[in-house]
Amino acid sequence: MSIQVSGLTKVYGEQTAVDAISLNINKGEIVGFLGPNGAGKSTTMKMLTCYIPPTSGTASVGGFDILKDALKVRSKVGYLPESNPLYFDMYVREYLDFIGGINGIKNRKSKINDLIEQTGLQKESNKLIGQLSKGYKQRVGLAQALMNDPEVLILDEPTSGLDPNQLVEIRKLIKTIGQEKTVMLSTHIMQEVEQMCDRVLIINNGKIVADEKVEALAENSQGQFLVEVIFTKPIAVTELVNEAVTIFEQRSDRHFIVSARKRIDITNGIFRVSVTNENSVIEIKDLKRDLETVFRDITKN
Ligand code: ADP
């Protein structure tokens, strides 16, 4: 287990920002930490990276306790904070050299060259950070987070404020980097989770309200599978329906969306109807529930 959290809580004055959350993230997973603004994502990440202490609860990251072994945790973690705090009047190489120095990296020059290549910064590496586009500034932030060759990457809203092209590129980069690391990334964009993550943790009002594999969450309402099917010829509804399968929506006399608790019940039913009626299937397609809808359903108060 790369990240283990138990009853982690942060109270600011009167406000409970993170409310006794527990979660586990396995080695090698890319987990999306999704929630509306103010849900407690950044606060959780700051506690996991030892930037702020929890009010109560415990966590271990990369095998070390955040309270007892903060320095070891920091050596295992690469962190990209929400407002990527770069020094705009430093050159890219100069900044990475500075970060390498803080991290006590030996063989700094070759490490920096590797990071520049890995994050696609070659063309920009001799520019001032302040002159870079937001997407390239994020790459510098990622290079900084990767400096100590961390086992775990914690990325707070890594794509916020990027234009659509930069978004695609940074997502691709994170996915590539994530092949060798455990990644926890926060976002308020459901689509991003769908594209990059294996699993999603949804936080709302400081509490974890969902912990699901991305495909499971995308599946259909209340665990029902939805399948869209189009036959060549009209077909009677009564032919399609049985004790396991119901019609979710009828779009024409040959075009249906059918639903069942098990997908195999739908497939078997459609196959039987098709054969007995000599009515072939033009199209059959699994329908996913719109992820934005799932997110809204889960996080609405
Ligand atoms: P998110 O990252 O999901 O947008 P945050 O973790 O930043 O959420 O914030 C969670 C809640 O805690 C918010 O209501 C926020 O206003 C509050 N909060 C965050 N940081 C502080 C702080 N330093 N002092 C007081 N309240 C804070």
XYZ file of C-alpha atoms and ligand atoms in Angstrom:
328
model
C 0.000 0.000 0.000
C 1.485 3.368 -0.947
C -0.946 5.626 0.867
C -2.944 4.599 3.913
C -5.183 7.104 5.632
C -7.202 6.515 8.741
C -9.607 8.965 10.347
C -7.647 11.956 9.030
C -9.199 15.228 10.154
C -8.360 18.906 9.827
C -10.276 21.561 11.678
C -9.677 25.272 10.987
C -11.268 27.256 13.824
C -14.935 26.413 13.570
C -14.638 24.686 10.235
C -13.962 21.008 9.675
C -12.212 21.027 6.297
C -11.427 17.290 6.294
C -13.698 15.095 8.340
C -12.254 11.762 9.521
C -11.443 10.370 6.080
C -10.011 6.902 5.544
C -8.643 5.614 2.277
C -6.016 3.367 0.746
C -4.088 3.782 -2.471
C -2.194 0.792 -3.814
C 1.241 0.881 -5.324
C 1.090 1.781 -9.006
C -2.468 3.139 -8.995
C -3.438 6.477 -10.496
C -6.239 7.722 -8.306
C -8.355 10.775 -9.005
C -9.305 12.797 -5.948
C -12.411 14.514 -7.121
C -14.592 17.056 -5.427
C -16.161 20.477 -5.809
C -14.257 23.582 -4.697
C -13.842 23.730 -0.947
C -14.426 19.988 -0.522
C -11.116 19.431 1.284
C -8.846 18.149 -1.497
C -5.920 20.545 -0.989
C -6.096 20.274 2.772
C -5.877 16.471 2.530
C -2.932 16.681 0.165
C -1.102 19.166 2.357
C -1.469 16.780 5.301
C -0.243 13.808 3.249
C 2.824 15.748 2.150
C 3.525 16.965 5.706
C 2.974 20.651 4.919
C 0.311 20.963 7.605
C -0.358 18.676 10.575
C -3.696 16.920 10.940
C -5.956 17.805 13.855
C -6.458 14.075 14.390
C -6.115 10.771 12.599
C -3.147 9.111 10.976
C -1.681 8.416 7.558
C 1.311 6.735 6.069
C 2.802 7.548 2.707
C 5.388 5.339 1.019
C 5.500 3.263 4.208
C 6.219 6.158 6.586
C 4.032 7.844 9.139
C 3.249 11.496 8.355
C 3.511 12.453 12.023
C 6.524 10.413 13.112
C 8.582 10.356 9.920
C 7.832 13.567 8.064
C 11.293 13.812 6.509
C 11.143 10.264 5.165
C 7.641 10.896 3.793
C 8.930 13.963 1.995
C 11.773 11.977 0.504
C 9.294 9.473 -0.954
C 6.796 12.003 -2.287
C 6.769 14.374 -5.219
C 4.273 17.171 -4.644
C 2.833 19.657 -7.080
C 0.920 22.178 -4.966
C -2.214 23.849 -6.262
C -0.651 27.214 -6.950
C 2.613 25.888 -8.327
C 5.055 28.169 -6.456
C 7.744 28.751 -9.048
C 10.320 31.518 -9.039
C 9.434 33.459 -12.151
C 12.743 35.317 -12.312
C 14.796 32.124 -12.393
C 15.767 30.230 -15.521
C 14.303 26.729 -15.884
C 17.671 24.996 -15.454
C 18.730 27.335 -12.690
C 15.491 26.633 -10.789
C 15.777 22.859 -11.207
C 19.406 23.049 -10.062
C 18.254 24.969 -6.998
C 15.584 22.328 -6.232
C 18.150 19.576 -6.832
C 20.449 21.284 -4.332
C 17.712 21.406 -1.688
C 17.058 17.718 -2.284
C 20.766 16.869 -2.048
C 20.764 15.305 -5.507
C 24.155 14.014 -6.571
C 24.984 14.099 -10.240
C 22.593 17.015 -10.587
C 23.393 17.992 -14.138
C 22.499 14.637 -15.615
C 19.398 14.337 -13.400
C 18.196 17.735 -14.617
C 18.814 16.771 -18.238
C 16.758 13.611 -17.719
C 13.909 15.534 -16.106
C 13.920 18.165 -18.841
C 13.611 15.435 -21.414
C 10.981 13.486 -19.480
C 8.757 16.530 -19.077
C 9.281 17.805 -22.629
C 11.020 21.014 -21.575
C 13.969 20.815 -23.975
C 13.040 23.866 -26.034
C 12.172 25.978 -23.019
C 14.977 24.941 -20.726
C 17.004 28.113 -21.148
C 14.111 30.521 -20.661
C 13.027 32.439 -17.601
C 10.163 30.633 -15.859
C 8.132 33.864 -15.998
C 8.272 33.754 -19.812
C 6.760 30.289 -20.071
C 3.151 29.501 -20.873
C 1.015 28.050 -18.081
C 1.355 24.558 -19.584
C 5.141 24.775 -19.554
C 5.146 26.205 -16.040
C 3.211 23.074 -15.003
C 5.880 20.950 -16.675
C 8.521 22.725 -14.608
C 6.370 22.010 -11.542
C 6.226 18.343 -12.515
C 9.986 18.217 -13.103
C 10.439 19.741 -9.634
C 8.081 17.116 -8.152
C 10.047 14.317 -9.828
C 13.460 15.552 -8.652
C 13.859 13.073 -5.788
C 12.644 10.184 -7.950
C 9.583 9.798 -5.729
C 7.612 6.614 -5.322
C 4.419 8.613 -4.816
C 3.254 11.692 -6.705
C 0.662 14.000 -5.193
C -0.599 16.497 -7.722
C -3.039 19.198 -6.671
C -5.172 20.320 -9.618
C -2.317 19.778 -12.102
C -4.373 20.892 -15.078
C -6.203 23.900 -13.690
C -6.021 26.968 -15.895
C -4.591 25.186 -18.935
C -5.947 25.687 -22.435
C -7.383 22.643 -24.249
C -4.130 21.761 -26.045
C -2.036 22.118 -22.931
C -4.614 20.017 -21.070
C -4.239 17.130 -23.458
C -0.450 17.287 -23.268
C -0.198 17.488 -19.494
C -2.716 14.664 -19.059
C -0.670 12.524 -21.419
C 2.512 13.369 -19.551
C 0.992 12.521 -16.161
C -0.311 9.240 -17.521
C 3.131 8.323 -18.810
C 4.863 9.295 -15.590
C 2.142 7.439 -13.662
C 3.051 4.121 -15.250
C 5.913 3.800 -12.795
C 4.531 5.591 -9.768
C 1.621 5.806 -7.420
C -0.280 8.961 -8.277
C -2.964 10.830 -6.392
C -4.260 13.795 -8.338
C -6.991 16.192 -7.422
C -9.389 17.752 -9.859
C -12.930 18.999 -10.071
C -13.229 17.737 -13.653
C -14.857 14.322 -13.942
C -13.710 13.874 -17.527
C -10.123 14.125 -16.402
C -10.573 11.248 -14.007
C -12.109 9.176 -16.760
C -9.134 9.830 -19.024
C -6.293 9.403 -16.576
C -7.278 7.397 -13.531
C -7.842 3.793 -12.492
C -9.921 4.713 -9.506
C -11.782 7.707 -8.191
C -12.243 8.959 -4.656
C -14.936 11.579 -4.366
C -14.763 14.021 -1.470
C -17.573 16.351 -0.516
C -17.805 18.570 2.573
C -14.653 16.937 3.909
C -16.020 13.380 3.668
C -15.272 10.588 1.222
C -18.582 9.883 -0.505
C -17.444 7.441 -3.188
C -14.508 5.132 -3.766
C -14.884 3.269 -7.031
C -13.061 1.922 -10.021
C -13.643 4.417 -12.808
C -15.522 1.850 -14.932
C -17.751 0.885 -12.020
C -18.729 4.475 -11.412
C -19.485 4.941 -15.061
C -21.727 1.956 -15.054
C -25.355 2.408 -14.914
C -27.645 3.733 -12.264
C -28.140 1.473 -9.246
C -25.903 -1.206 -10.664
C -28.045 -1.707 -13.746
C -26.411 -2.308 -17.086
C -27.842 -0.408 -20.019
C -27.501 -1.730 -23.539
C -28.645 -0.004 -26.683
C -29.819 -2.361 -29.420
C -31.111 -1.809 -32.943
C -32.815 -4.640 -34.863
C -33.289 -4.851 -38.621
C -37.054 -5.212 -38.340
C -39.634 -4.085 -35.785
C -39.863 -6.184 -32.693
C -42.550 -6.443 -29.996
C -41.536 -5.134 -26.580
C -42.961 -8.287 -25.002
C -40.387 -10.337 -26.884
C -37.495 -8.470 -25.288
C -38.723 -8.270 -21.728
C -38.387 -11.128 -19.264
C -37.937 -11.500 -15.499
C -34.361 -10.167 -15.691
C -34.572 -7.635 -18.506
C -36.655 -4.470 -18.734
C -37.030 -1.775 -21.367
C -35.334 1.400 -20.169
C -36.301 3.422 -23.201
C -37.977 2.667 -26.539
C -36.648 4.885 -29.339
C -38.549 3.266 -32.218
C -40.212 -0.061 -33.013
C -36.737 -1.558 -33.584
C -34.478 0.616 -31.418
C -34.397 0.041 -27.642
C -32.366 0.667 -24.549
C -32.714 -2.353 -22.310
C -31.591 -2.741 -18.764
C -30.733 -5.620 -16.419
C -28.630 -6.301 -13.351
C -26.394 -8.653 -15.317
C -25.118 -7.851 -18.750
C -25.241 -11.500 -19.779
C -29.044 -11.532 -19.270
C -29.357 -8.788 -21.858
C -27.003 -10.410 -24.353
C -28.708 -13.795 -24.041
C -32.157 -12.222 -24.385
C -31.223 -10.247 -27.473
C -29.584 -13.254 -29.085
C -32.617 -15.480 -28.449
C -35.065 -12.896 -29.797
C -32.916 -12.309 -32.834
C -32.682 -16.022 -33.694
C -36.299 -16.977 -33.027
C -37.616 -13.987 -35.000
C -35.000 -14.123 -37.742
C -34.392 -10.473 -36.997
C -30.713 -9.620 -37.003
C -29.107 -7.012 -34.825
C -27.669 -3.982 -36.615
C -26.034 -2.505 -33.575
C -25.515 -3.384 -29.931
C -23.709 -1.031 -27.584
C -23.035 -0.709 -23.850
C -24.172 2.622 -22.538
C -22.319 4.320 -19.760
C -23.945 6.671 -17.392
C -22.713 10.172 -17.972
C -19.952 10.674 -15.413
C -20.792 14.309 -14.802
C -24.274 13.185 -13.761
C -22.819 10.615 -11.406
C -20.609 13.267 -9.830
C -23.502 15.711 -9.453
C -25.718 13.026 -7.926
C -23.056 12.037 -5.431
C -21.984 15.522 -4.383
C -25.317 17.332 -4.286
C -26.189 18.207 -0.730
P -10.467 22.109 -2.142
O -9.011 21.867 -2.341
O -11.291 20.868 -2.280
O -11.007 23.233 -2.967
P -9.619 23.042 0.475
O -8.967 21.880 1.107
O -8.765 24.100 -0.092
O -10.678 22.524 -0.609
O -10.572 23.719 1.549
C -11.511 23.010 2.338
C -12.203 23.982 3.272
O -11.296 24.452 4.249
C -12.719 25.215 2.558
O -13.971 25.546 3.097
C -11.684 26.256 2.859
O -12.276 27.533 2.903
C -11.196 25.853 4.229
N -9.782 26.229 4.415
C -8.737 25.811 3.660
N -7.586 26.320 4.119
C -7.907 27.082 5.206
C -7.145 27.871 6.153
N -5.827 27.981 6.058
N -7.839 28.503 7.112
C -9.181 28.400 7.217
N -9.956 27.676 6.394
C -9.331 27.003 5.391
